[in-house]
Short mmCIF file of C-alpha atoms and ligand atoms in Angstrom, two decimals:
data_model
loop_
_atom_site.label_atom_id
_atom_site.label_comp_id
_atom_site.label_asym_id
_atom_site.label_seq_id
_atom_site.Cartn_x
_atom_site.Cartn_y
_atom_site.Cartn_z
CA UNK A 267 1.00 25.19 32.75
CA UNK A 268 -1.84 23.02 32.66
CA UNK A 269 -1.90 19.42 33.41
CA UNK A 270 -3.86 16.17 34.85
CA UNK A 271 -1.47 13.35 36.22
CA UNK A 272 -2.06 11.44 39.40
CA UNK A 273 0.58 12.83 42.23
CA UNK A 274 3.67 14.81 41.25
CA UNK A 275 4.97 13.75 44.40
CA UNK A 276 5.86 10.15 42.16
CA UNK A 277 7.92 11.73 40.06
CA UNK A 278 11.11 11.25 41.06
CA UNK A 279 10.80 7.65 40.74
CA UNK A 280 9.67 8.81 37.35
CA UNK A 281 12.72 10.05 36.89
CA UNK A 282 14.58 6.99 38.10
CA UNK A 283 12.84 5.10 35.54
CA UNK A 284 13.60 7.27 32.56
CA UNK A 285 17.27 7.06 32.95
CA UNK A 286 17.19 3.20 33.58
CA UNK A 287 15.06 2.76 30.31
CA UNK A 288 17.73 5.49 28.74
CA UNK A 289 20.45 3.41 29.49
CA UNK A 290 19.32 1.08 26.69
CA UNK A 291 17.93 3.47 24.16
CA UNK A 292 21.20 4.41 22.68
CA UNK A 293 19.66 5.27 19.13
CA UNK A 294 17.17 7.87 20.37
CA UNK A 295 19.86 9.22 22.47
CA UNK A 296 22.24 10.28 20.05
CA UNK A 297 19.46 11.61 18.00
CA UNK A 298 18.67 13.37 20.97
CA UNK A 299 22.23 14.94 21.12
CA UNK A 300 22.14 15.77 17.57
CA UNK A 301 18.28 17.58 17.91
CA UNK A 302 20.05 19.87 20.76
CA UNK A 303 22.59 21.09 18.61
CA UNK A 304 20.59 21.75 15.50
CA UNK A 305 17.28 22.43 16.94
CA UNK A 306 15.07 20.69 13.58
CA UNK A 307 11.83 21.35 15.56
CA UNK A 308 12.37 24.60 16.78
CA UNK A 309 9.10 26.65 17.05
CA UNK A 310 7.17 23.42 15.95
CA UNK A 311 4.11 22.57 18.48
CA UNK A 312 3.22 18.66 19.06
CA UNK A 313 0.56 16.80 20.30
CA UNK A 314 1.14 13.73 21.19
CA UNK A 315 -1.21 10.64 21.76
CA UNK A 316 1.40 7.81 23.20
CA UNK A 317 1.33 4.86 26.16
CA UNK A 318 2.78 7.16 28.76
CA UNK A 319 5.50 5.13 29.57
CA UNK A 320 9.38 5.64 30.45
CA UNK A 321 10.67 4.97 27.06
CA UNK A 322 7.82 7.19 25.87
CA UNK A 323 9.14 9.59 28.24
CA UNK A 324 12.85 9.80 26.46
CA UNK A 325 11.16 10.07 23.14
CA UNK A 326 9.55 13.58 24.51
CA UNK A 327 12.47 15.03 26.35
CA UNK A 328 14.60 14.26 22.53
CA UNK A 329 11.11 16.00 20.90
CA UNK A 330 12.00 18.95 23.47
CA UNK A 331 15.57 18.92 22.84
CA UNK A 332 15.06 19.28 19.11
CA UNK A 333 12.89 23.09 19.71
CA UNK A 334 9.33 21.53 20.40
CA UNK A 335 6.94 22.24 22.47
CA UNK A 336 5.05 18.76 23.58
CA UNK A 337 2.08 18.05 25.06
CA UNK A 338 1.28 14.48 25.78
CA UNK A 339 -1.80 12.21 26.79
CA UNK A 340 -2.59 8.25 26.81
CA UNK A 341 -3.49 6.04 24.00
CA UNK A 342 -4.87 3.78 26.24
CA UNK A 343 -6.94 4.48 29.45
CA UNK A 344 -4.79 1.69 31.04
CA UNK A 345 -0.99 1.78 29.93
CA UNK A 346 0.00 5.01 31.44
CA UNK A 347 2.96 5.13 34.16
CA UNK A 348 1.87 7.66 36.69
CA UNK A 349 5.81 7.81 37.98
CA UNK A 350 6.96 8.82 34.50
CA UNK A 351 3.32 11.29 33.73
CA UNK A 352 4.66 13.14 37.34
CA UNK A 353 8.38 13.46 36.00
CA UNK A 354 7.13 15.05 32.66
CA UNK A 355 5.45 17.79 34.23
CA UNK A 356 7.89 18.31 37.14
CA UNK A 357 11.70 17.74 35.46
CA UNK A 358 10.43 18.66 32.18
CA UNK A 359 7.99 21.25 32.19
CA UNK A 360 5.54 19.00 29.82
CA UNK A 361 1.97 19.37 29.70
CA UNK A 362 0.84 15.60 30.43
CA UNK A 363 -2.75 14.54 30.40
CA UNK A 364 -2.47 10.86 31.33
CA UNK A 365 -3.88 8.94 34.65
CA UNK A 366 -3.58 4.99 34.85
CA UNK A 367 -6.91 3.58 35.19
CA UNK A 368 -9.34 6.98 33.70
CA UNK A 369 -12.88 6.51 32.40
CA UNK A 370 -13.34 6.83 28.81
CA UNK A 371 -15.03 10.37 29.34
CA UNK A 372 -11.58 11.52 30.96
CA UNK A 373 -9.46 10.05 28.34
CA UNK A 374 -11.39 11.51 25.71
CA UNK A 375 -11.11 14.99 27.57
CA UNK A 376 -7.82 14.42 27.39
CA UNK A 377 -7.29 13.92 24.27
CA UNK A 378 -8.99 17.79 23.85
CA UNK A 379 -6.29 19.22 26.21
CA UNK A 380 -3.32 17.59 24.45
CA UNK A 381 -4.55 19.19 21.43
CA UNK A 382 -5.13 22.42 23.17
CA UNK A 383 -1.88 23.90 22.13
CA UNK A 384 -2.74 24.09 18.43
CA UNK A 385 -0.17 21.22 17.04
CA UNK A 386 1.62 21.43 13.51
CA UNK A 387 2.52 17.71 14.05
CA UNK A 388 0.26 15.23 15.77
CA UNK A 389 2.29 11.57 16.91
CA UNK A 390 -0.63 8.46 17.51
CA UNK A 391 -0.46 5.33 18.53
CA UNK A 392 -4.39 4.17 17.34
CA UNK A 393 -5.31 7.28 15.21
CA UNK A 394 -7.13 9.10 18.18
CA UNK A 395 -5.98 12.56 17.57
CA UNK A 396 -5.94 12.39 13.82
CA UNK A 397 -9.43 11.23 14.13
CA UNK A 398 -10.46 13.71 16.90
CA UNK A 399 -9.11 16.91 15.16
CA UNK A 400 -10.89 15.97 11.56
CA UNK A 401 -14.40 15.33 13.52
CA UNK A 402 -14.76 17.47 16.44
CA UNK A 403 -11.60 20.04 15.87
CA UNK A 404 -11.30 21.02 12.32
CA UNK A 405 -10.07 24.52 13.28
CA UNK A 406 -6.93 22.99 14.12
CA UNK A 407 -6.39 21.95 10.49
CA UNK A 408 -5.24 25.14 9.04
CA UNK A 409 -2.24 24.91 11.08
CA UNK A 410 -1.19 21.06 11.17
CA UNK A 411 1.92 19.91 8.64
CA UNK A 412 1.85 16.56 9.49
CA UNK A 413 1.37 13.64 11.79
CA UNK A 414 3.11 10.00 12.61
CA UNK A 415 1.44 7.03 13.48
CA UNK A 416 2.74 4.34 15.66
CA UNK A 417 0.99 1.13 15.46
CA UNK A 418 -0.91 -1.17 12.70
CA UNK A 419 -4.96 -0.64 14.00
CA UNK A 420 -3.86 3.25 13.68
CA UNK A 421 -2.42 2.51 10.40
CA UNK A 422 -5.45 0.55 9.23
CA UNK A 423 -7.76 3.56 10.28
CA UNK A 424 -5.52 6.23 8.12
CA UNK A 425 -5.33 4.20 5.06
CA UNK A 426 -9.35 4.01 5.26
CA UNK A 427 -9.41 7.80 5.83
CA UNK A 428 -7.12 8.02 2.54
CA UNK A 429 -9.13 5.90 0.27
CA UNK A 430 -12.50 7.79 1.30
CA UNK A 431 -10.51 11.07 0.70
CA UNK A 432 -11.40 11.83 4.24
CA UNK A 433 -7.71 12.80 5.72
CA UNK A 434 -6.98 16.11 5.20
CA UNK A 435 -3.09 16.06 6.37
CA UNK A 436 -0.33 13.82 5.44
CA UNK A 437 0.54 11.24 7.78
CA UNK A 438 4.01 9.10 8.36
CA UNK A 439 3.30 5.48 9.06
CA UNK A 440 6.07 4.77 11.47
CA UNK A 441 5.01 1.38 12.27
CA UNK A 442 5.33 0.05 8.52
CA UNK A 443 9.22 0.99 9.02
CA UNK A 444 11.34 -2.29 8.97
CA UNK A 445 12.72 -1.11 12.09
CA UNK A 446 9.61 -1.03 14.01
CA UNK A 447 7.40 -3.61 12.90
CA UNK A 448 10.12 -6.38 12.46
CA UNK A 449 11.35 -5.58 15.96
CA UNK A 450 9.15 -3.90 18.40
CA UNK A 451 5.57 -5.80 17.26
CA UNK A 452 7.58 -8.77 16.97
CA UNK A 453 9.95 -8.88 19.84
CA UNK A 454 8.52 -6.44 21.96
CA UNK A 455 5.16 -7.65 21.94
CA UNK A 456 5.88 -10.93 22.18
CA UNK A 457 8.31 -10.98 25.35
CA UNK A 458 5.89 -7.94 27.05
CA UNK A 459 2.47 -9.49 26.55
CA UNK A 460 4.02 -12.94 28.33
CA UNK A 461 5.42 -10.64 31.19
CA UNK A 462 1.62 -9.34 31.03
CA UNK A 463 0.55 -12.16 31.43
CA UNK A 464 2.52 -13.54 33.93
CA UNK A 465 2.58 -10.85 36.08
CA UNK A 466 -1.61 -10.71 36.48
CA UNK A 467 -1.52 -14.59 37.22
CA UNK A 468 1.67 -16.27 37.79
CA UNK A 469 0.65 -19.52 35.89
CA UNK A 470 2.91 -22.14 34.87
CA UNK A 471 3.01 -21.67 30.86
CA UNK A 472 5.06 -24.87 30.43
CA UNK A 473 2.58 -27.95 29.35
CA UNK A 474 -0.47 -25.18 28.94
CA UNK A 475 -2.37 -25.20 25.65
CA UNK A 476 -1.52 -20.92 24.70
CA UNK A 477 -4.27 -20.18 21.44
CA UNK A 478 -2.65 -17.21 19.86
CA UNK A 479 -5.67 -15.23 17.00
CA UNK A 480 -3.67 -13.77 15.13
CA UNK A 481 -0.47 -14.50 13.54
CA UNK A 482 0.82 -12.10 12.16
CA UNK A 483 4.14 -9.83 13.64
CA UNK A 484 2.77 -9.99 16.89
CA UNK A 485 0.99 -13.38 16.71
CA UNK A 486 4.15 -14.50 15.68
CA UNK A 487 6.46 -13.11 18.08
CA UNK A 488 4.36 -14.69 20.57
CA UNK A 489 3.78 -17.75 19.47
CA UNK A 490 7.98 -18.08 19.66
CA UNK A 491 8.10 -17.04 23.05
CA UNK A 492 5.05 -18.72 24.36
CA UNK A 493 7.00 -22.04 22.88
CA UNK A 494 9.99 -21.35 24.15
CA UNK A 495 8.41 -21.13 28.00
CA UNK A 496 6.85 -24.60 27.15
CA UNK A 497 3.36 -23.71 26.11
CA UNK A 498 2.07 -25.94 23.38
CA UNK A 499 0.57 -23.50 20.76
CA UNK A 500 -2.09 -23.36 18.69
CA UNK A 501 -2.83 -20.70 16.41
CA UNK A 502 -6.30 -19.50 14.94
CA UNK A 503 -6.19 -17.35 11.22
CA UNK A 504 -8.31 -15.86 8.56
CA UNK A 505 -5.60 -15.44 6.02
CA UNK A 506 -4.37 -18.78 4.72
CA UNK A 507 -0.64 -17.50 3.78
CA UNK A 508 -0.19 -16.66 7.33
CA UNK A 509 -2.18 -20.15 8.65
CA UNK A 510 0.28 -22.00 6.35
CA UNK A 511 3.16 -20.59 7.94
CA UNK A 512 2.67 -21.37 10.84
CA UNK A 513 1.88 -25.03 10.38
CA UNK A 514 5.37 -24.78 8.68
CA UNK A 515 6.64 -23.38 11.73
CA UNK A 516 5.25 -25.98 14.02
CA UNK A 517 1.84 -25.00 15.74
CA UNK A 518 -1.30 -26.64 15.58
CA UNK A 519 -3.84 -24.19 13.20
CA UNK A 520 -7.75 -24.43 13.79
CA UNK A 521 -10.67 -22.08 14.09
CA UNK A 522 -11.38 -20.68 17.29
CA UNK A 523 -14.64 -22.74 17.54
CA UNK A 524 -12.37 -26.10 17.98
CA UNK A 525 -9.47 -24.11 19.83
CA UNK A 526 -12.18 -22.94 22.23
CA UNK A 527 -12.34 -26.08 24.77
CA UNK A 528 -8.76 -27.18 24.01
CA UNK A 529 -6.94 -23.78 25.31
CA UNK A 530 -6.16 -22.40 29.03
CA UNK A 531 -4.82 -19.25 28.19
CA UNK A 532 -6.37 -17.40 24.88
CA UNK A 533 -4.67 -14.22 23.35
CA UNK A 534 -6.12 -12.15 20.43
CA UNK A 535 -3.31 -9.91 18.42
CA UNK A 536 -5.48 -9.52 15.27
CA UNK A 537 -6.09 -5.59 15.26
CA UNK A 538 -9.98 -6.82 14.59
CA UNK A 539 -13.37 -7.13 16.61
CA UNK A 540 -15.51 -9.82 17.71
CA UNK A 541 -12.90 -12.61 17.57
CA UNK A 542 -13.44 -14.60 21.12
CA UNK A 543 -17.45 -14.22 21.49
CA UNK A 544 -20.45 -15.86 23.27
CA UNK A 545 -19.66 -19.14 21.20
CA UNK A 546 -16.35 -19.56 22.31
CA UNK A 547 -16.76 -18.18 25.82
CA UNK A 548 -19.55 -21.18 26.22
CA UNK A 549 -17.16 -23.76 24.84
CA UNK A 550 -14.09 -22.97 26.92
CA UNK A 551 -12.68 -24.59 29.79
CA UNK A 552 -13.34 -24.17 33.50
CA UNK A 553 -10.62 -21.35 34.37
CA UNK A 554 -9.71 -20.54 30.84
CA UNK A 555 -7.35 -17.30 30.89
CA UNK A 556 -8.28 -14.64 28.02
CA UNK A 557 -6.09 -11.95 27.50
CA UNK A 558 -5.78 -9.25 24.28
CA UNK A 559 -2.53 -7.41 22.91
CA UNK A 560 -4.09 -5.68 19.92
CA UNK A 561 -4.84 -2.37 20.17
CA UNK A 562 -8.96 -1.95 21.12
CA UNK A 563 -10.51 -4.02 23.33
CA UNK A 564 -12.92 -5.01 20.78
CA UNK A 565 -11.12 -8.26 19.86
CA UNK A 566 -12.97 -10.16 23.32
CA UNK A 567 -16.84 -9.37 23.28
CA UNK A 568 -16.53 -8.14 26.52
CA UNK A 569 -20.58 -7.53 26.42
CA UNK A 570 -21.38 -10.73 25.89
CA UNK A 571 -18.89 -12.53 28.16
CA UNK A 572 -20.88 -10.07 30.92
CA UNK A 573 -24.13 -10.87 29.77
CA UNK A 574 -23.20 -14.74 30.21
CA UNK A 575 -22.36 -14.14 33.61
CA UNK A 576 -23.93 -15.23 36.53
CA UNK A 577 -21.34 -13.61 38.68
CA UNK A 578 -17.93 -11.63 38.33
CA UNK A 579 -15.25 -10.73 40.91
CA UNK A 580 -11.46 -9.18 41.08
CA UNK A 581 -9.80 -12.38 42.03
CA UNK A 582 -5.96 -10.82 41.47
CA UNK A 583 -5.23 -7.38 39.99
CA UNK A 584 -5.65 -7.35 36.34
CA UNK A 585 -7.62 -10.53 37.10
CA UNK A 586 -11.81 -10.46 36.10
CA UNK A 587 -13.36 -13.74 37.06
CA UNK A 588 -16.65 -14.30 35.18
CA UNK A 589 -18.84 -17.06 36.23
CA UNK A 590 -21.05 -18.42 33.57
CA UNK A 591 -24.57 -19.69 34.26
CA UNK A 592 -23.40 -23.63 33.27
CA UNK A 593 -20.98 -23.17 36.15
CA UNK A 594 -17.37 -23.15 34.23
CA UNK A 595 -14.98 -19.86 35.08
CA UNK A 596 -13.08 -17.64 32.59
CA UNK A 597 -10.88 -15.32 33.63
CA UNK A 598 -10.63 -11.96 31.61
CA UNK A 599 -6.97 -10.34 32.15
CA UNK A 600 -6.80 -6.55 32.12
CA UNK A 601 -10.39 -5.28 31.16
CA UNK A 602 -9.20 -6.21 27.45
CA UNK A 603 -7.12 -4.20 26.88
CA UNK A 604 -3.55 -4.46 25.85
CA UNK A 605 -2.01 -6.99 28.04
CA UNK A 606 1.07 -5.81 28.31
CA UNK A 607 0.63 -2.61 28.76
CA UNK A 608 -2.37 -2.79 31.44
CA UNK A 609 -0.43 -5.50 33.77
CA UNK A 610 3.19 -5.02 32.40
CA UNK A 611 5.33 -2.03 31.74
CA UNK A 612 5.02 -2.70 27.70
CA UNK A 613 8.02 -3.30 25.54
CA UNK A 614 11.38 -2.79 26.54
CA UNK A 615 13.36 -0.27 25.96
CA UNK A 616 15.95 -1.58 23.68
CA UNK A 617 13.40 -2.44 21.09
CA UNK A 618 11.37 0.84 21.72
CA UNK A 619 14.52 2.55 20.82
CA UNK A 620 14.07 1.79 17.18
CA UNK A 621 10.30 2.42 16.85
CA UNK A 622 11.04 6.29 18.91
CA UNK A 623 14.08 6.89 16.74
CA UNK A 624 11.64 6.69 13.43
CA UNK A 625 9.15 8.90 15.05
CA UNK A 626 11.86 11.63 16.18
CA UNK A 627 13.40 11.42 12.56
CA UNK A 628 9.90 11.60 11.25
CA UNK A 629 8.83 14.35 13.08
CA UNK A 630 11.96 16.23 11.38
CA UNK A 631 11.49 15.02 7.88
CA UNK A 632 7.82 16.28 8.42
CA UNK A 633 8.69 19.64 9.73
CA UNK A 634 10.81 19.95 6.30
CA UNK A 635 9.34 18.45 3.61
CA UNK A 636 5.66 17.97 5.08
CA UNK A 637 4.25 20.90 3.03
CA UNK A 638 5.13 19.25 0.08
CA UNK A 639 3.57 16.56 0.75
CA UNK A 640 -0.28 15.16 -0.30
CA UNK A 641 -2.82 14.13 2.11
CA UNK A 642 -1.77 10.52 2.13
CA UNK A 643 -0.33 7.90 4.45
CA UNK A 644 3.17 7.51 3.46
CA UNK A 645 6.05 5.20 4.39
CA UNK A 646 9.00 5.96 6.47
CA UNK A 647 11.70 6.94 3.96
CA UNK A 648 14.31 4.66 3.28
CA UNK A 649 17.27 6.15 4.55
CA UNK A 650 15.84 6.98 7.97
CA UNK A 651 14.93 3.16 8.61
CA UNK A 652 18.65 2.07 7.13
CA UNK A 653 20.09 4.92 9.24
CA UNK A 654 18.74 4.08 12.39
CA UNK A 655 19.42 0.49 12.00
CA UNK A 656 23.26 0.59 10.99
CA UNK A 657 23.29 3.34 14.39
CA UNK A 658 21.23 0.28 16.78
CA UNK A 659 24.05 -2.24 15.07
CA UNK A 660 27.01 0.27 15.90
CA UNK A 661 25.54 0.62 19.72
CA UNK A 662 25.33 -3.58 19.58
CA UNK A 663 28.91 -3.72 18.26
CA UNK A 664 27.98 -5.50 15.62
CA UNK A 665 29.12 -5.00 11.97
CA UNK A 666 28.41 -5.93 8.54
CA UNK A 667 29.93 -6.49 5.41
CA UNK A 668 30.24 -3.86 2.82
CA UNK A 669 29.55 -4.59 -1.01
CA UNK A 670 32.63 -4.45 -2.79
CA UNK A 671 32.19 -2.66 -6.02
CA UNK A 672 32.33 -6.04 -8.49
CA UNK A 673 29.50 -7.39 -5.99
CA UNK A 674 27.86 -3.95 -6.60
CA UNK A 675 27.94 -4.73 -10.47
CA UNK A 676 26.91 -8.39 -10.49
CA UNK A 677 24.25 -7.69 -8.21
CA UNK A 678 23.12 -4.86 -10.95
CA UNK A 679 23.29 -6.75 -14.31
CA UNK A 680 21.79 -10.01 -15.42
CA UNK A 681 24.56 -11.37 -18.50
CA UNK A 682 26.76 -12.87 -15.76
CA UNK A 683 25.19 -16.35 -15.29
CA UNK A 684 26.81 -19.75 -14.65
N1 NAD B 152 0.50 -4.93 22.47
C1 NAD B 152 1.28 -4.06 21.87
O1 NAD B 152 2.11 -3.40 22.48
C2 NAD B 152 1.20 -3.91 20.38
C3 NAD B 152 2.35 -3.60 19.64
C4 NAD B 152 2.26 -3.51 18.25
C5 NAD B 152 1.02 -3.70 17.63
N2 NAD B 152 -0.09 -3.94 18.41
C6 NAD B 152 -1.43 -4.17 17.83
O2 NAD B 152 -1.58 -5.57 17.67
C7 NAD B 152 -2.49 -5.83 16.58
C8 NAD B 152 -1.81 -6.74 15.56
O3 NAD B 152 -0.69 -6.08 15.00
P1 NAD B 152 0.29 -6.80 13.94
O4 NAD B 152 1.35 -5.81 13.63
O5 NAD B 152 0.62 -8.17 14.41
O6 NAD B 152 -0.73 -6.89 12.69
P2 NAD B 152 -0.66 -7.90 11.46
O7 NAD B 152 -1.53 -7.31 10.42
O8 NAD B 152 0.76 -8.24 11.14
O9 NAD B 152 -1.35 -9.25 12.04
C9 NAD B 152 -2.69 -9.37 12.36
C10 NAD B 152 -3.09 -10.81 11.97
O10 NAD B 152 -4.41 -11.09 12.48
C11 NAD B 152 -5.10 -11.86 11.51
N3 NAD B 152 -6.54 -11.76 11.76
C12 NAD B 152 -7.40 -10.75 11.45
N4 NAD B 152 -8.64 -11.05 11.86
C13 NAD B 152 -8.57 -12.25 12.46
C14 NAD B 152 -9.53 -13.09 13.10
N5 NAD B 152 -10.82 -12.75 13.18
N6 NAD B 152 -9.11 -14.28 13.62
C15 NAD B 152 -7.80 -14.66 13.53
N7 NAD B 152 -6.86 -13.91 12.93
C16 NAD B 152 -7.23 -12.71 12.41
C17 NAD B 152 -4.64 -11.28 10.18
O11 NAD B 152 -4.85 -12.19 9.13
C18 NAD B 152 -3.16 -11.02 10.46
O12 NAD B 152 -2.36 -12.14 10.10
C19 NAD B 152 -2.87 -4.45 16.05
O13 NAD B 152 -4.05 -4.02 16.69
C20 NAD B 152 -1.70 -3.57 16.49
O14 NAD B 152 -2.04 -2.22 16.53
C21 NAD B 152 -0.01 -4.08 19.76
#
């Protein structure tokens, strides 16, 4: 079996780490005990493009259970777990292509190995396969069914390869399910890119001024928790509907021009490029902190903040200090990219449990009904994003109401008024 991870000999912390993370995925693991008994991906080959982390870890072992065959490399050149990318290979007999830290030449060779085993699914977090396959690997197309897609900027990419009639396979947007996006962009984001954050510098957040681009599910998730630590937040929009609400919600809104000297830590969670540049970079404060959680690390103009430099250093892992010629420092966190994923461990399991329970059910619906489907970026049906959150209730011991069948009726017809 082929394979590129750092040292095998980390892999049973690996495994240590996958069943501490699969203590609190209790969703994906009684999927998992359901795929070993009925076996919906038997025979079915996937290649997977995924942060190589523990939880991602579970979600293959379930894919395995279910009659896959895996193989697995990084979405990001930074968020991989070498632990967990060891256990793969050595508990689990999975093909992983993943090293923390690799130079975009090695991820992208990656990427080519993953896809090696001639997939009839492909799982992304960022569109890298899908777009890989229809530009360099079109051979592969003849067998592919399907493919899932994990986050919004891979979302974003699809929908434009839709509307140019470009994608040639259908695709399952897992992150538009209600019980991924309201949860793990929200939640997960916002508690892991503060742990990010934190653990790179150790700052005091309380009494900081925390500028937040972005606010949108992840903007707004951490905007809450950046509050809740004490930061005094300001937020910087394009859309006004989203700008509004978060006046309503109690930030301070402004463009990133005035935000620029005012902050001392800056995160963008926009999913867009060029959003902290030159003219804010000049503007900031001496030790300003900038940080990204979207999913590129186009959103800082990395470029130009080097080109203004007189001088950078490591100061702290995770921590680039650039000196700018008029003197003032500004500290770049993680190269750019996601925050908490490069300095952090990325979202916690019990909210990954939700967003890995669509794309296991996914990758079953696809494996039945994907030849029916057109080339198109489709939703996460209905009853797989109500199952799975009635099963993450049950495992909270929570329950709900049920509709009696008068409710049922009034809630159907519109003569019943005052
Ligand atoms: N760090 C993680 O683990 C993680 C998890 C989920 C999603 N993501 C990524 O985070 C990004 C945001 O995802 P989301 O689900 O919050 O998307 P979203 O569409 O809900 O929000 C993005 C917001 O950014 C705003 N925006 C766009 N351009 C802007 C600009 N120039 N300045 C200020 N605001 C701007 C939009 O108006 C929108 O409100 C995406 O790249 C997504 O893939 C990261």
């Amino acid at each position: 079996m082929k394979f590129d991870v750092k040292d095998l000999k980390l892999a049973e912390a690996g495994r240590r780490r996958m069943e501490w993370a699969a203590r609190s995925m209790p969703v994906l693991n009684s999927i998992q005990d359901k795929f070993a008994k009925d076996k919906p991906l038997r025979g079915v080959r996937i290649s997977c493009c995924l942060h190589v982390t523990t939880e991602t870890g579970n979600l293959m072992v379930t894919l395995q259970k279910g009659g896959a065959e895996v193989a697995l490399t990084a979405s990001n050149p930074l968020s991989t777990q070498d632990e967990l990318a060891a256990a793969l290979v050595k508990y689990h007999h999975i093909p992983v292509f993943a090293i923390k830290g690799e130079d975009n030449a090695t991820y992208y060779r990656h990427i080519d190995q993953a896809l090696s085993i001639g997939p009839h699914l492909t799982m992304d977090d960022g569109a890298d396969l899908v777009s890989t396959v229809h530009r360099k690997k079109r051979a592969l197309l003849k067998n592919i069914i399907g493919g899932t897609e994990e986050t919004t900027t891979g979302v974003i990419r699809l929908r434009s390869m839709a509307s140019s009639g470009v994608l040639q396979y259908p695709i399952i947007a897992v992150n538009d399910a209600k019980t991924k996006h309201f949860f793990d962009n929200r939640y997960g984001t916002g508690q892991s890119t503060l742990d990010g954050i934190l653990r790179a510098t150790n700052v005091l957040l309380a009494g900081m001024n925390f500028v937040i681009a972005g606010y949108g599910w992840c903007g707004r998730g951490l905007a809450t928790r950046a509050k809740g630590a004490g930061a005094q937040v300001i937020i910087c929009e394009i859309d006004p509907l989203k700008a509004l609400e978060a006046v309503m919600d109690g930030y301070r809104v402004m463009t990133m021009k005035e935000a620029a000297p005012l902050g001392d830590v800056f995160v963008t969670v926009t999913g867009n490029k060029d959003v902290i540049t030159r003219r804010h970079f000049s503007r900031m404060k001496d030790g300003a902190i900038v940080a990204n959680s979207g999913h590129f690390n186009v959103e800082i103009d990395i470029p130009g903040l080097k080109a203004m430099a007189r001088s950078r250093r490591i100061v702290r892992p995770f921590v680039e200090e650039f000196t700018l010629r008029n003197g003032r420092k500004v500290n770049l966190l993680g190269e750019g990219r996601l925050i908490n994923l490069a300095a952090a461990e990325g979202h916690p399991a019990m909210v990954m449990d939700m967003s890995f329970a669509n794309q296991a059910l996914c990758a079953a619906h696809l494996v039945k009904k994907g030849k029916k489907l057109e080339k198109k970026v489709y939703g996460v049906p209905q009853r797989i994003d109500e199952e799975i959150a009635k099963m993450k209730l049950r495992s909270m011991g929570a329950a709900i109401d049920i509709l009696t069948p008068q409710q049922k009726c009034y809630l159907a017809e519109w003569q019943e008024g005052t």
